[in-house]
Amino acid sequence: MKIIKFIPIITAVMSLLISGCGKKDTQQTATPKVAVQIAPVERTDITIERTYSGTLEGARQSQIYAVIPERVVEIPVSEGQYIKKGDPIIKLDKSGVNSRYNQAFAAYQHAKDNFEKMERLYQQQAISEMDYKSAKTAFEVADADFIAAKGAVELSSPIDGIVTDISVNLGQQAPMGVPIATVAATQKMRMTIYVVAAEINLLKVGQEAKVRIDSGDSVTARITELASSADPETRLFRVELEIDNPGGALKPGMFARAQIVIMHLHQVLAVDNNAVFFDEGISKVYIVQNDTAFARSIELGPGDGRRTQVLSGLEQGQMVVIRGKNNLRDRTPVTISGQEQ
């Protein structure tokens, strides 16, 4: 009978022991809190810029072509040299088989002497006006022919500028149909860039750009031309920029990068880029509520490298994790170690 009386007591003690063990196990398996840093989702202005690379050229360039296949006998200038309009760049053999220089010069000299003689006689009223005009016309024709023949062997610059290229050597026969020298006017420089179809309609003629060269110097440029059609091979659109260069610091051939604002978003909902991660191609963030991190899928718009526009999935004022997100899973308890405003 005594044993029966002790059974309820033993049962109660066992229940207490089991209950105590259960609490201990629960405490041991509780999920530890992860330290994170958070920042608010807020409205802000976002300026979208793109950087394009290219090579500087003179805004006005002139390419020199040989009109006769004759031997190069003199190159009186060098690449990088500043020259004036009319200065000779390349001289060809005047006595070559393809040159008409000597013949044209002889005809010019004869016509000139004859015209001067006829002009004196006409002033003395010793010849008719018709004879005088005939001599004058013959001289003008011979003069024009000599100028053309001289221009064929003495290739000169049609503009003031810098010699940017000479592609022939002494003794070489000047090829026809391809430029053998290039001169660039450098008071204004040109830069050609190429943009994708999604960006061409965001640019405007007259829009400013910041151009930076390798030395670190930056200058302001303007868009002067937008291509109306894409290159059939690259599917890119050509954009021309013009840069003032009064001091001549910019040189043809310099590599440069152009920064252009393609979009300005005013007071849009935005999230810190550090908060965004991707799960199977879906953009997500962790929002923090009641010391717990919840994974939230979001839709993003354009961004500036620091912040990105939020199209859906978040509301202004919500707090998102920007540090420590790699240690989180959905519904992970967190502790806030810092907060950006």
Coordinates of C-alpha atoms in Angstrom, one line a residue:
M1 CA 0.0 0.0 0.0
K2 CA 2.9 2.3 0.8
I3 CA 4.3 1.9 -2.7
I4 CA 0.9 2.9 -4.2
K5 CA 0.9 6.1 -2.1
F6 CA 4.4 7.1 -3.5
I7 CA 3.5 6.7 -7.1
P8 CA 1.8 10.2 -7.6
I9 CA 4.8 11.8 -5.9
I10 CA 7.3 10.0 -8.1
T11 CA 5.2 11.0 -11.2
A12 CA 5.2 14.6 -10.2
V13 CA 9.0 14.7 -9.6
M14 CA 9.6 13.1 -13.0
S15 CA 7.4 15.6 -14.7
L16 CA 9.3 18.5 -13.2
L17 CA 12.7 17.0 -14.2
I18 CA 11.5 16.4 -17.8
S19 CA 10.1 20.0 -18.0
G20 CA 13.4 21.4 -16.7
C21 CA 15.3 19.5 -19.3
G22 CA 13.1 20.7 -22.1
K23 CA 13.6 24.4 -21.1
K24 CA 17.4 23.8 -21.1
D25 CA 17.3 22.3 -24.6
T26 CA 15.2 25.1 -25.9
Q27 CA 17.6 27.7 -24.6
Q28 CA 20.5 25.9 -26.1
T29 CA 18.9 25.7 -29.6
A30 CA 17.6 29.3 -29.8
T31 CA 18.7 31.1 -33.0
P32 CA 21.5 33.7 -32.2
K33 CA 20.9 37.3 -33.4
V34 CA 23.0 38.5 -36.3
A35 CA 24.5 42.0 -36.0
V36 CA 23.5 44.2 -39.0
Q37 CA 23.6 47.8 -40.1
I38 CA 20.5 49.3 -41.6
A39 CA 19.5 52.4 -43.7
P40 CA 16.2 53.9 -44.6
V41 CA 14.4 53.7 -47.9
E42 CA 13.9 57.3 -48.8
R43 CA 13.1 59.7 -51.7
T44 CA 16.0 61.4 -53.4
D45 CA 17.3 62.8 -56.6
I46 CA 19.3 60.4 -58.8
T47 CA 21.5 61.6 -61.7
I48 CA 22.4 58.8 -64.2
E49 CA 25.7 59.3 -66.0
R50 CA 27.5 57.2 -68.6
T51 CA 31.1 57.2 -69.5
Y52 CA 32.3 56.7 -73.1
S53 CA 35.8 56.5 -74.4
G54 CA 37.2 57.9 -77.7
T55 CA 40.2 59.6 -79.3
L56 CA 40.5 63.4 -79.9
E57 CA 40.7 64.8 -83.4
G58 CA 40.7 68.3 -84.8
A59 CA 37.2 69.5 -85.3
R60 CA 38.2 70.3 -88.8
Q61 CA 40.5 67.9 -90.6
S62 CA 41.9 67.9 -94.1
Q63 CA 43.4 64.9 -95.8
I64 CA 46.0 65.4 -98.5
Y65 CA 45.9 63.2 -101.7
A66 CA 48.3 62.8 -104.5
V67 CA 46.8 63.4 -107.9
I68 CA 49.7 61.9 -109.8
P69 CA 51.8 58.8 -109.0
E70 CA 55.1 60.5 -108.7
R71 CA 58.2 60.1 -106.5
V72 CA 58.4 61.9 -103.1
V73 CA 61.5 64.2 -103.2
E74 CA 61.0 66.3 -100.1
I75 CA 58.9 66.3 -96.9
P76 CA 59.5 69.8 -95.4
V77 CA 57.3 69.2 -92.3
S78 CA 57.0 66.6 -89.5
E79 CA 54.1 65.1 -87.6
G80 CA 53.0 67.3 -84.7
Q81 CA 54.2 70.5 -86.4
Y82 CA 51.9 73.5 -86.7
I83 CA 51.7 74.9 -90.2
K84 CA 49.8 77.6 -92.0
K85 CA 47.4 77.4 -94.9
G86 CA 49.4 77.1 -98.2
D87 CA 52.5 75.7 -96.5
P88 CA 54.0 72.8 -98.5
I89 CA 53.7 69.3 -96.9
I90 CA 55.0 66.9 -99.5
K91 CA 56.9 67.7 -102.7
L92 CA 57.0 65.3 -105.7
D93 CA 59.4 65.0 -108.6
K94 CA 58.7 67.9 -111.0
S95 CA 60.6 66.2 -113.8
G96 CA 58.9 62.8 -113.5
V97 CA 57.1 61.2 -116.4
N98 CA 53.7 61.9 -114.8
S99 CA 54.4 65.5 -114.0
R100 CA 53.2 68.3 -116.3
Y101 CA 55.0 70.9 -114.2
N102 CA 57.9 71.8 -116.6
Q103 CA 55.6 71.8 -119.6
A104 CA 53.0 73.9 -117.8
F105 CA 55.6 76.3 -116.5
A106 CA 57.0 76.9 -120.0
A107 CA 53.5 77.5 -121.4
Y108 CA 52.8 79.9 -118.5
Q109 CA 56.0 81.8 -119.0
H110 CA 55.4 82.2 -122.8
A111 CA 51.8 83.3 -122.3
K112 CA 52.9 85.8 -119.6
D113 CA 55.6 87.3 -121.7
N114 CA 53.2 87.6 -124.7
F115 CA 50.4 89.2 -122.6
E116 CA 52.8 91.8 -121.1
K117 CA 54.0 92.6 -124.6
M118 CA 50.4 92.9 -125.9
E119 CA 49.4 94.9 -122.9
R120 CA 52.0 97.6 -123.7
L121 CA 51.0 97.6 -127.4
Y122 CA 47.4 98.0 -126.4
Q123 CA 48.1 100.9 -124.2
Q124 CA 49.9 102.5 -127.1
Q125 CA 46.9 101.7 -129.3
A126 CA 49.1 99.7 -131.5
I127 CA 46.8 96.6 -131.5
S128 CA 43.1 96.0 -131.4
E129 CA 41.1 95.3 -128.3
M130 CA 40.4 91.8 -129.6
D131 CA 44.1 90.9 -129.9
Y132 CA 44.6 92.2 -126.3
K133 CA 41.8 90.2 -124.9
S134 CA 42.9 87.1 -126.8
A135 CA 46.4 87.4 -125.2
K136 CA 44.9 88.0 -121.8
T137 CA 42.7 85.0 -122.0
A138 CA 45.6 82.8 -123.2
F139 CA 47.6 84.0 -120.2
E140 CA 44.8 83.3 -117.7
V141 CA 44.4 79.8 -119.1
A142 CA 48.1 79.1 -118.9
D143 CA 48.2 80.5 -115.4
A144 CA 45.4 78.2 -114.2
D145 CA 47.1 75.2 -115.8
F146 CA 50.4 76.0 -114.2
I147 CA 48.8 76.4 -110.8
A148 CA 47.2 73.0 -111.2
A149 CA 50.4 71.4 -112.4
K150 CA 52.4 73.0 -109.5
G151 CA 49.7 71.8 -107.0
A152 CA 50.1 68.3 -108.2
V153 CA 53.8 68.2 -107.3
E154 CA 53.8 70.6 -104.3
L155 CA 51.1 69.3 -102.0
S156 CA 50.2 72.1 -99.5
S157 CA 47.9 72.5 -96.5
P158 CA 44.5 73.9 -97.2
I159 CA 44.1 75.0 -93.6
D160 CA 46.0 76.2 -90.5
G161 CA 46.6 73.3 -88.2
I162 CA 48.8 70.5 -86.9
V163 CA 50.2 67.8 -89.1
T164 CA 48.7 64.7 -87.6
D165 CA 49.9 62.1 -90.1
I166 CA 52.4 61.6 -92.9
S167 CA 52.1 58.2 -94.5
V168 CA 54.8 58.4 -97.2
N169 CA 58.6 58.3 -97.1
L170 CA 61.3 60.0 -99.2
G171 CA 61.9 58.2 -102.5
Q172 CA 58.5 56.4 -102.4
Q173 CA 56.1 56.8 -105.2
A174 CA 53.1 58.6 -103.8
P175 CA 50.0 56.3 -104.0
M176 CA 46.8 57.7 -105.5
G177 CA 43.3 57.2 -103.9
V178 CA 44.5 57.2 -100.3
P179 CA 45.4 60.1 -98.0
I180 CA 49.2 60.6 -97.7
A181 CA 49.0 63.3 -95.0
T182 CA 46.5 64.8 -92.6
V183 CA 46.3 68.3 -91.1
A184 CA 43.9 69.1 -88.2
A185 CA 42.7 72.5 -87.1
T186 CA 43.0 72.4 -83.3
Q187 CA 41.2 75.5 -82.0
K188 CA 38.3 73.2 -81.6
M189 CA 38.6 69.4 -81.0
R190 CA 36.2 66.6 -81.9
M191 CA 35.5 63.4 -80.1
T192 CA 33.4 60.6 -81.5
I193 CA 31.7 58.2 -79.2
Y194 CA 29.2 55.3 -79.8
V195 CA 26.1 54.7 -77.7
V196 CA 23.5 51.9 -77.5
A197 CA 19.9 52.3 -78.8
A198 CA 18.5 52.7 -75.4
E199 CA 20.6 55.8 -74.7
I200 CA 20.6 57.7 -78.1
N201 CA 17.1 59.2 -77.5
L202 CA 18.2 60.4 -74.0
L203 CA 20.8 62.7 -75.5
K204 CA 20.3 66.1 -77.2
V205 CA 22.4 68.3 -79.5
G206 CA 23.8 71.1 -77.4
Q207 CA 24.0 69.0 -74.3
E208 CA 27.2 69.4 -72.3
A209 CA 29.6 66.6 -71.4
K210 CA 32.7 66.5 -69.2
V211 CA 35.7 65.2 -71.1
R212 CA 38.8 63.9 -69.2
I213 CA 42.1 63.1 -70.7
D214 CA 44.8 60.7 -69.3
S215 CA 46.7 63.6 -67.6
G216 CA 43.6 64.1 -65.4
D217 CA 42.6 67.4 -66.9
S218 CA 38.9 67.8 -67.7
V219 CA 37.2 70.2 -70.1
T220 CA 33.6 70.9 -71.1
A221 CA 32.3 69.5 -74.4
R222 CA 29.1 69.9 -76.3
I223 CA 27.1 67.3 -78.4
T224 CA 27.1 68.6 -82.0
E225 CA 25.7 65.6 -83.8
L226 CA 23.6 62.5 -83.2
A227 CA 23.4 59.8 -85.8
S228 CA 19.9 59.1 -87.0
S229 CA 20.7 55.4 -87.7
A230 CA 22.8 52.7 -86.1
D231 CA 25.9 51.1 -87.6
P232 CA 24.6 48.0 -89.3
E233 CA 27.4 45.9 -87.9
T234 CA 27.8 47.1 -84.3
R235 CA 24.2 48.4 -83.8
L236 CA 25.6 51.4 -82.1
F237 CA 24.8 55.1 -82.7
R238 CA 27.6 57.7 -83.5
V239 CA 27.7 60.8 -81.3
E240 CA 30.0 63.8 -82.1
L241 CA 31.3 66.0 -79.3
E242 CA 33.1 69.4 -79.9
I243 CA 35.6 70.8 -77.4
D244 CA 37.0 74.4 -77.3
N245 CA 40.8 74.3 -77.3
P246 CA 42.0 77.9 -77.2
G247 CA 45.3 77.1 -75.5
G248 CA 46.1 74.1 -77.6
A249 CA 46.6 71.8 -74.6
L250 CA 44.5 69.1 -76.3
K251 CA 46.2 67.3 -79.1
P252 CA 44.9 65.0 -81.9
G253 CA 45.3 61.4 -81.0
M254 CA 44.8 61.9 -77.2
F255 CA 42.7 59.2 -75.5
A256 CA 39.8 60.7 -73.6
R257 CA 36.7 59.7 -71.6
A258 CA 33.4 61.6 -71.8
Q259 CA 30.9 61.7 -68.9
I260 CA 27.4 62.5 -70.0
V261 CA 24.2 62.8 -67.9
I262 CA 21.6 60.7 -69.7
M263 CA 18.8 61.0 -67.1
H264 CA 17.9 63.0 -64.0
L265 CA 15.2 61.5 -61.6
H266 CA 13.6 63.9 -59.2
Q267 CA 12.7 62.7 -55.7
V268 CA 12.1 59.1 -56.5
L269 CA 12.0 56.2 -54.0
A270 CA 15.5 54.8 -53.8
V271 CA 17.5 52.1 -51.9
D272 CA 21.1 51.9 -51.0
N273 CA 22.9 49.6 -53.5
N274 CA 24.6 47.8 -50.6
A275 CA 21.2 46.5 -49.5
V276 CA 20.4 44.7 -52.8
F277 CA 21.2 41.1 -53.5
F278 CA 20.0 38.6 -56.2
D279 CA 18.4 35.3 -55.6
E280 CA 18.0 33.2 -58.8
G281 CA 17.9 36.4 -60.8
I282 CA 15.4 38.2 -58.6
S283 CA 16.5 41.4 -56.9
K284 CA 15.8 41.3 -53.1
V285 CA 16.6 43.1 -49.9
Y286 CA 16.2 42.4 -46.2
I287 CA 13.8 44.7 -44.4
V288 CA 14.0 44.8 -40.6
Q289 CA 10.9 44.8 -38.4
N290 CA 10.7 44.0 -34.7
D291 CA 14.4 42.9 -34.7
T292 CA 13.8 40.4 -37.5
A293 CA 15.1 40.4 -41.0
F294 CA 12.5 39.6 -43.7
A295 CA 13.6 38.9 -47.3
R296 CA 11.6 41.0 -49.8
S297 CA 11.5 40.9 -53.6
I298 CA 11.7 44.3 -55.2
E299 CA 11.7 45.8 -58.7
L300 CA 14.5 48.2 -59.5
G301 CA 14.8 51.1 -62.0
P302 CA 18.0 53.0 -63.0
G303 CA 20.7 53.9 -60.5
D304 CA 23.7 56.1 -60.1
G305 CA 26.2 53.6 -58.6
R306 CA 25.2 54.4 -55.0
R307 CA 21.5 54.3 -55.0
T308 CA 18.9 52.7 -57.3
Q309 CA 15.3 53.7 -57.9
V310 CA 12.7 51.3 -56.4
L311 CA 9.7 50.7 -58.7
S312 CA 7.9 48.3 -56.4
G313 CA 8.3 46.2 -53.2
L314 CA 9.3 48.8 -50.7
E315 CA 7.8 51.9 -49.0
Q316 CA 9.4 55.1 -47.8
G317 CA 10.8 54.8 -44.3
Q318 CA 11.3 51.1 -44.2
M319 CA 14.7 50.0 -42.9
V320 CA 16.8 47.7 -45.0
V321 CA 20.0 45.8 -44.2
I322 CA 23.1 47.3 -45.8
R323 CA 25.8 45.4 -43.8
G324 CA 25.7 41.8 -42.7
K325 CA 23.1 40.6 -45.2
N326 CA 25.3 37.7 -46.3
N327 CA 24.8 36.1 -42.8
L328 CA 21.0 36.3 -43.0
R329 CA 18.1 34.1 -44.1
D330 CA 14.4 35.0 -44.2
R331 CA 13.1 35.7 -40.6
T332 CA 16.6 35.8 -39.0
P333 CA 16.7 37.6 -35.7
V334 CA 19.0 40.6 -35.8
T335 CA 20.6 43.2 -33.6
I336 CA 21.2 46.7 -35.0
S337 CA 24.9 47.7 -34.8
G338 CA 24.6 51.0 -36.6
Q339 CA 22.2 53.0 -38.7
E340 CA 22.8 55.3 -41.7
Q341 CA 20.6 58.3 -42.2

